[in-house]
mmCIF file of C-alpha atoms in Angstrom:
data_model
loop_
_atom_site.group_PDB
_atom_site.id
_atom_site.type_symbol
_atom_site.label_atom_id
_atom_site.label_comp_id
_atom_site.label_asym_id
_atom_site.label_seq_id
_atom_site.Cartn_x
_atom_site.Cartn_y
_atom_site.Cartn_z
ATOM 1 C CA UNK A 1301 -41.509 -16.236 -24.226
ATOM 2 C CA UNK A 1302 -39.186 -13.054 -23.372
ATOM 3 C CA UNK A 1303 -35.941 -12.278 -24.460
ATOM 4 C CA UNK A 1304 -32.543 -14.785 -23.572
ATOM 5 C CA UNK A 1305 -30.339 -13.285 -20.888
ATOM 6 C CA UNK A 1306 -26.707 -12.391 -21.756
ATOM 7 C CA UNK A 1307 -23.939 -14.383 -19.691
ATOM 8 C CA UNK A 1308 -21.788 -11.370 -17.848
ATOM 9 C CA UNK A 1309 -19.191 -9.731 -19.426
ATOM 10 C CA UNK A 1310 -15.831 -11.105 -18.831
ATOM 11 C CA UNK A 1311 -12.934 -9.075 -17.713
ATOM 12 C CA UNK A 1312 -10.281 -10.739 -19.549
ATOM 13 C CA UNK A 1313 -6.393 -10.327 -17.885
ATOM 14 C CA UNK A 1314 -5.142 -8.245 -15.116
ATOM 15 C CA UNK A 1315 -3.908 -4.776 -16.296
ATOM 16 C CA UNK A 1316 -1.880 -2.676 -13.940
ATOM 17 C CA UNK A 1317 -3.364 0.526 -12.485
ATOM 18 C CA UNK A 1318 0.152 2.256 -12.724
ATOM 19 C CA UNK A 1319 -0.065 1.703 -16.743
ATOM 20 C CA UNK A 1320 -1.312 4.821 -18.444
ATOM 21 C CA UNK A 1321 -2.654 2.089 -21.233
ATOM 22 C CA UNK A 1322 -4.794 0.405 -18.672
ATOM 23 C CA UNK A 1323 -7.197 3.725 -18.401
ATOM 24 C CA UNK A 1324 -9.346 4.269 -21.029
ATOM 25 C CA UNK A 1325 -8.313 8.457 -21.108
ATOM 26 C CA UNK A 1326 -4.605 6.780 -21.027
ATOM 27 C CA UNK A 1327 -4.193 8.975 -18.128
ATOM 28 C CA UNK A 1328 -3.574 7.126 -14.459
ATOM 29 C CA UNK A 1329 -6.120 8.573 -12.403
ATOM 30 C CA UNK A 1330 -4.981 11.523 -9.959
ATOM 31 C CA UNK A 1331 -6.080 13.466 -6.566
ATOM 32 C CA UNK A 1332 -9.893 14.043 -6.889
ATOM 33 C CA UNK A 1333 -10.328 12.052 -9.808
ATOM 34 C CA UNK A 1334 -13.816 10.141 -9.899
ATOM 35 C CA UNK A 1335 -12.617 6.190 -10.799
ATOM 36 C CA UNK A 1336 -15.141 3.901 -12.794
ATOM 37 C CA UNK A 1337 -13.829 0.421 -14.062
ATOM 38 C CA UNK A 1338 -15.864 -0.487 -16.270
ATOM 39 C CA UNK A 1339 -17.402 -3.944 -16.444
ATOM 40 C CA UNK A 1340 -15.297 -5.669 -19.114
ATOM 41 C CA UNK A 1341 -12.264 -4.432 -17.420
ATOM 42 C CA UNK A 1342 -10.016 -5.769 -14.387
ATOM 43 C CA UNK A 1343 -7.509 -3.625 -12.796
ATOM 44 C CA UNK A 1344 -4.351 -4.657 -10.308
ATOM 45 C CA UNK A 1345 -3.937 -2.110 -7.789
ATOM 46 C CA UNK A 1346 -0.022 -1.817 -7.925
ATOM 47 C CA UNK A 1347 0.675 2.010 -6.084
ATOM 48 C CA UNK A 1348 -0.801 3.557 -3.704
ATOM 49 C CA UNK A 1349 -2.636 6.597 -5.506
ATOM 50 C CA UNK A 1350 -3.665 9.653 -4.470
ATOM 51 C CA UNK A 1351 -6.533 10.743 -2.855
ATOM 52 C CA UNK A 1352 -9.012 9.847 -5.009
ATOM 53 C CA UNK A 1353 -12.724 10.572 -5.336
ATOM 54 C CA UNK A 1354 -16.019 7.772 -5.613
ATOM 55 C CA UNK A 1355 -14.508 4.570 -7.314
ATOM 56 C CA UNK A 1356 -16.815 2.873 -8.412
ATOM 57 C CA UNK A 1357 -15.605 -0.946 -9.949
ATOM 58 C CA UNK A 1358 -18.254 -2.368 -12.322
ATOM 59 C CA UNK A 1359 -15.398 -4.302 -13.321
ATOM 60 C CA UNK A 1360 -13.123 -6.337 -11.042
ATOM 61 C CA UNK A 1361 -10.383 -4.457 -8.667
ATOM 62 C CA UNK A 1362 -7.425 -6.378 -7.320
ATOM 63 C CA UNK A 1363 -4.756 -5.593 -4.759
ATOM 64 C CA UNK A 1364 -1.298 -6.571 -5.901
ATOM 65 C CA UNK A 1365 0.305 -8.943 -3.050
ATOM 66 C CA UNK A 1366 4.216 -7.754 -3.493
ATOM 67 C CA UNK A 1367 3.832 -4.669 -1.166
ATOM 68 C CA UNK A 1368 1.779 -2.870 1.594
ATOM 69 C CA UNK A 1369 -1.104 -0.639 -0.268
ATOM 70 C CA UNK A 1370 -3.571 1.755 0.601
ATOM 71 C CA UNK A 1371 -6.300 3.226 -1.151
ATOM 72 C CA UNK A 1372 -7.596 6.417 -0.440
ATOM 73 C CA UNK A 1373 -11.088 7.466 -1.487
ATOM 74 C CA UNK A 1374 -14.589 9.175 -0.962
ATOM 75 C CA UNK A 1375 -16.205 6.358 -1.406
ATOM 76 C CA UNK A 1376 -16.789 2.493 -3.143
ATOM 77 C CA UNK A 1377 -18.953 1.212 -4.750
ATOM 78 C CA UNK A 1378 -18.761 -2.170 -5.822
ATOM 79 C CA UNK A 1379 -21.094 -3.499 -8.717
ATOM 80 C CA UNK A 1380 -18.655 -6.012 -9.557
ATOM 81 C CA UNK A 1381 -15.802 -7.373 -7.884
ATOM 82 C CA UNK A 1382 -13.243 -6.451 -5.406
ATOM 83 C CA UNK A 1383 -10.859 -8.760 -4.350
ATOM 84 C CA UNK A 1384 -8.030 -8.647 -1.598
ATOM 85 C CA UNK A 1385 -6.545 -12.352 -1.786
ATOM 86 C CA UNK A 1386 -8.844 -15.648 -2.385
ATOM 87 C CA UNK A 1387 -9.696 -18.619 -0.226
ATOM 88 C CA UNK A 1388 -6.493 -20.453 -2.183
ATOM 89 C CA UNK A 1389 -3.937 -17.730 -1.813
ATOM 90 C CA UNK A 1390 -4.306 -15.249 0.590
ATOM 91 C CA UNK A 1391 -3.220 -11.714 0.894
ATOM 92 C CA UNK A 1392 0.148 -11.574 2.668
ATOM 93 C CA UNK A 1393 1.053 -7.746 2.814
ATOM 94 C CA UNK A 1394 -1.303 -4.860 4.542
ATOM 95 C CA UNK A 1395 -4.131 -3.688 2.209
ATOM 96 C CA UNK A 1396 -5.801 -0.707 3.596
ATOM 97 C CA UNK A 1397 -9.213 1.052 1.679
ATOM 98 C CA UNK A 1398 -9.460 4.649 3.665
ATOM 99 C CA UNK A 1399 -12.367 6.885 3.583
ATOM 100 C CA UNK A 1400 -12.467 10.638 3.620
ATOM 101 C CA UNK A 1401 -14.876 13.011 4.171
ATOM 102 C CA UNK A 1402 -16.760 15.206 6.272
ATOM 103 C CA UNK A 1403 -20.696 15.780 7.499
ATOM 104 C CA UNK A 1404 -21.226 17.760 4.217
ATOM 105 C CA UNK A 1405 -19.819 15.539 1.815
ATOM 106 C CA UNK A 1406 -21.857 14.550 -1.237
ATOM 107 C CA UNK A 1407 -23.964 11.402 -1.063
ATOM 108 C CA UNK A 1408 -23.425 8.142 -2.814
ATOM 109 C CA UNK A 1409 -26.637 7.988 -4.656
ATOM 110 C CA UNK A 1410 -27.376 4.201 -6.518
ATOM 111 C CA UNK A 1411 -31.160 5.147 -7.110
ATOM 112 C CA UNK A 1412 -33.996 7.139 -6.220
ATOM 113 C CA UNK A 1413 -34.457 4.902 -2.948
ATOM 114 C CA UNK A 1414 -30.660 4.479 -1.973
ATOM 115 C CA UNK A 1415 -29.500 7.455 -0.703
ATOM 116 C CA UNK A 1416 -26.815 5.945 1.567
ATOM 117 C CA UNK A 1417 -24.646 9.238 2.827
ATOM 118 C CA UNK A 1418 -20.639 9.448 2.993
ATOM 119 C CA UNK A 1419 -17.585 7.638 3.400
ATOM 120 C CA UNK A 1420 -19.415 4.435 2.536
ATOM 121 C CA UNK A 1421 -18.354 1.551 0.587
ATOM 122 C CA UNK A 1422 -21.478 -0.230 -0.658
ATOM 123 C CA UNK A 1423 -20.987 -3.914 -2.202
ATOM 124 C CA UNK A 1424 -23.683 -4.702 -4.909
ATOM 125 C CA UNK A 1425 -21.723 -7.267 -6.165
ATOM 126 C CA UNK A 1426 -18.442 -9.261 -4.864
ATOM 127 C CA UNK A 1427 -16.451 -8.797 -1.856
ATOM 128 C CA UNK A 1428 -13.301 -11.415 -1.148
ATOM 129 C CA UNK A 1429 -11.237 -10.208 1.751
ATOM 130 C CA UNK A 1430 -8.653 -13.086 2.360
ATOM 131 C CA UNK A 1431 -5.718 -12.019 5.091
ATOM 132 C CA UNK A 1432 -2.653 -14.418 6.489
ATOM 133 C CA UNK A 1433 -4.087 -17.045 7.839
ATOM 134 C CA UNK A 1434 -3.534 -17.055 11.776
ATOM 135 C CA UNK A 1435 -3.393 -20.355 14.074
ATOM 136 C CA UNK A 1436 -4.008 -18.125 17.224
ATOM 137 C CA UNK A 1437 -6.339 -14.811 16.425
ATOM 138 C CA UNK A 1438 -7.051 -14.408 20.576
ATOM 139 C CA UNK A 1439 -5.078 -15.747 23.698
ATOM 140 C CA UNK A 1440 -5.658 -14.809 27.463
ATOM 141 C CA UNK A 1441 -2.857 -13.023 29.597
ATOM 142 C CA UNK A 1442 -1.025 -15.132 31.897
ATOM 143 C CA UNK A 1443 -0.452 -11.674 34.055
ATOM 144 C CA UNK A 1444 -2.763 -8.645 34.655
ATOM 145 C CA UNK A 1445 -1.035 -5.748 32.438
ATOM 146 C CA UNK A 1446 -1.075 -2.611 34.759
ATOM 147 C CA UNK A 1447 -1.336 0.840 32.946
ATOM 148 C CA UNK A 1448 1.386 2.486 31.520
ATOM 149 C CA UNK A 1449 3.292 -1.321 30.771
ATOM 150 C CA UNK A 1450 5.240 -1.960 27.611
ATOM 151 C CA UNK A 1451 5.149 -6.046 27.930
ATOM 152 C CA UNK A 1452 2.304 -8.463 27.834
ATOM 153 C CA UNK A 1453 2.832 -12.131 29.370
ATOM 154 C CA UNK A 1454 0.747 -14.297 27.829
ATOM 155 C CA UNK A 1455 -1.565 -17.624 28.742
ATOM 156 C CA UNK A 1456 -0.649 -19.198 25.321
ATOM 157 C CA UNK A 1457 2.136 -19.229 22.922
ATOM 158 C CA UNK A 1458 1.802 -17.319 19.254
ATOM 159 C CA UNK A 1459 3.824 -18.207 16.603
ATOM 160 C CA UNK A 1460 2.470 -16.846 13.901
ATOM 161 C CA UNK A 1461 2.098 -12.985 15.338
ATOM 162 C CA UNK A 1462 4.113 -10.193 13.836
ATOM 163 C CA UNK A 1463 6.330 -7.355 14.716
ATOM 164 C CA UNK A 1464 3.723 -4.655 13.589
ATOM 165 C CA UNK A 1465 0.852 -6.073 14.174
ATOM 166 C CA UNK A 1466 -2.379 -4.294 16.073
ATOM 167 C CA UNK A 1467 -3.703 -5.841 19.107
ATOM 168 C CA UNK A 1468 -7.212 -5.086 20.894
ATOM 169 C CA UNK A 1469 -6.873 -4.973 24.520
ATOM 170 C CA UNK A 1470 -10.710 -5.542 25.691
ATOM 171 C CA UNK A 1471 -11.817 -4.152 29.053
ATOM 172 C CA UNK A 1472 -12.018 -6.094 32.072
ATOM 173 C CA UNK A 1473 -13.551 -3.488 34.019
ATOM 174 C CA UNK A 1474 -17.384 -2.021 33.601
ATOM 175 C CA UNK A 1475 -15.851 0.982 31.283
ATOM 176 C CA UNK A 1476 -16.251 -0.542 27.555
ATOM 177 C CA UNK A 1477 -13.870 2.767 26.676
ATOM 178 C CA UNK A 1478 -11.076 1.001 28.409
ATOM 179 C CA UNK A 1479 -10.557 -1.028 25.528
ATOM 180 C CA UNK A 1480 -7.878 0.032 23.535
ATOM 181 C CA UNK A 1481 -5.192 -1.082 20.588
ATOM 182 C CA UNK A 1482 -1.470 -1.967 20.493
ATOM 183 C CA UNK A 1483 1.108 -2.198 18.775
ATOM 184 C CA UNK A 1484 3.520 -5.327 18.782
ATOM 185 C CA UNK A 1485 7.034 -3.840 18.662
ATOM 186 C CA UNK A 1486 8.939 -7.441 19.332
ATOM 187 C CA UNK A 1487 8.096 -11.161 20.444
ATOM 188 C CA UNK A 1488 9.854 -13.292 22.710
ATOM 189 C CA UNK A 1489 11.538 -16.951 21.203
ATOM 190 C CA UNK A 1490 8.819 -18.932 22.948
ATOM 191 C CA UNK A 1491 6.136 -16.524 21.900
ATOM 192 C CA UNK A 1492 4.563 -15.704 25.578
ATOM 193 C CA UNK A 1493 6.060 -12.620 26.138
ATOM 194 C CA UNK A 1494 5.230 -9.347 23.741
ATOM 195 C CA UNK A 1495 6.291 -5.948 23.695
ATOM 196 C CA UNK A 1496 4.812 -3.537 22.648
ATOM 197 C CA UNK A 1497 5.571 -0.101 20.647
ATOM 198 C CA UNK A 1498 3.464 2.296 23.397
ATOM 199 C CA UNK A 1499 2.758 1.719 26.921
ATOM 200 C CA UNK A 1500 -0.863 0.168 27.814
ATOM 201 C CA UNK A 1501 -3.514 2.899 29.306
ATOM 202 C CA UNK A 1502 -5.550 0.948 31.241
ATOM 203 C CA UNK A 1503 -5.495 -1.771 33.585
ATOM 204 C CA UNK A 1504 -6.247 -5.571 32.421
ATOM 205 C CA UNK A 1505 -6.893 -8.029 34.681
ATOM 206 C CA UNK A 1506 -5.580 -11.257 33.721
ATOM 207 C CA UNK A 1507 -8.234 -13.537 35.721
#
């Protein structure tokens, strides 16, 4: 009646990707380097490493939650599971996965069908992306910000916003380019007034 299917291998314990012992080379992986964690294995991303080339995780990849990380790659490719956080505890510090490449980089080839190009991070198996939880993701000005202004006034208090954190200005005018990002460089006590690291561009209209 056919043959039983296996249950999936598991990956056992966390092993750091800054251990030598982790790698199964016992070498940490360095500039250029083509990754593959291989399905029994789970790594804890730890450092930031080099430049690196395609990882691909068959395996599970973790980001370590004790500092801000970044990693820097070709491409993904996820057969198994990368995780940034969980639903129960989620990711506190910046994780950032950067893509390099130009128009005549090699393709990320799964099969004879998927030919998906560069700079791409296909997920064929798990993806958990779980950031600091925000009350307040979006508020409305309480005063139109004029170009070239440093402060926003805002509708609504924010209390859980952060020195350092990116905000999206949208447009309020017909030119969708007018929407542009800033930087929060401090936050007043009662959370309606921010400033901001570089002056706005364009004008929004606070309504």
């Amino acid at each position: 009646d056919g043959c039983v299917v296996p249950p999936p291998p598991t990956v056992g314990d966390s092993k750091r990707w800054s251990d030598p012992a982790t790698w199964p080379d016992n070498k940490v992986p360095e500039e250029g380097d083509d990754v593959v964690i291989p399905a029994t294995l789970w790594v804890l991303l730890d450092i930031n490493p080099p430049q690196l080339g395609t990882v691909t995780i068959e395996g599970k990849l973790s980001f370590e939650d004790l500092k801000d990380l970044t990693l820097d790659a070709t491409s993904v490719v996820v057969w198994g599971t990368l995780a940034i956080g969980s639903a129960h505890q989620p990711h506190t510090h910046e994780a950032v996965i950067r893509l390099h490449g130009v128009r005549t980089s090699p393709s990320v080839v799964l099969d004879n069908k998927l030919f998906l190009g560069n700079k791409v991070m296909p997920v064929l198996g798990e993806l958990q992306l779980h950031g600091r939880p925000m009350v307040r993701s979006w508020v409305k000005l309480a005063e139109t910000a004029d170009a070239d202004d440093t402060t926003l006034r805002l509708a609504t208090p924010v209390k859980d916003w952060r020195v350092g954190d990116t905000l999206v200005l949208t447009p309020t005018e017909y030119d969708i380019t007018e929407l542009e990002e800033v930087v929060v460089q401090s936050i007043s006590g009662d959370g309606l007034t921010i400033g901001l690291a570089t002056a706005v561009q364009h004008r929004h209209f606070a309504g």
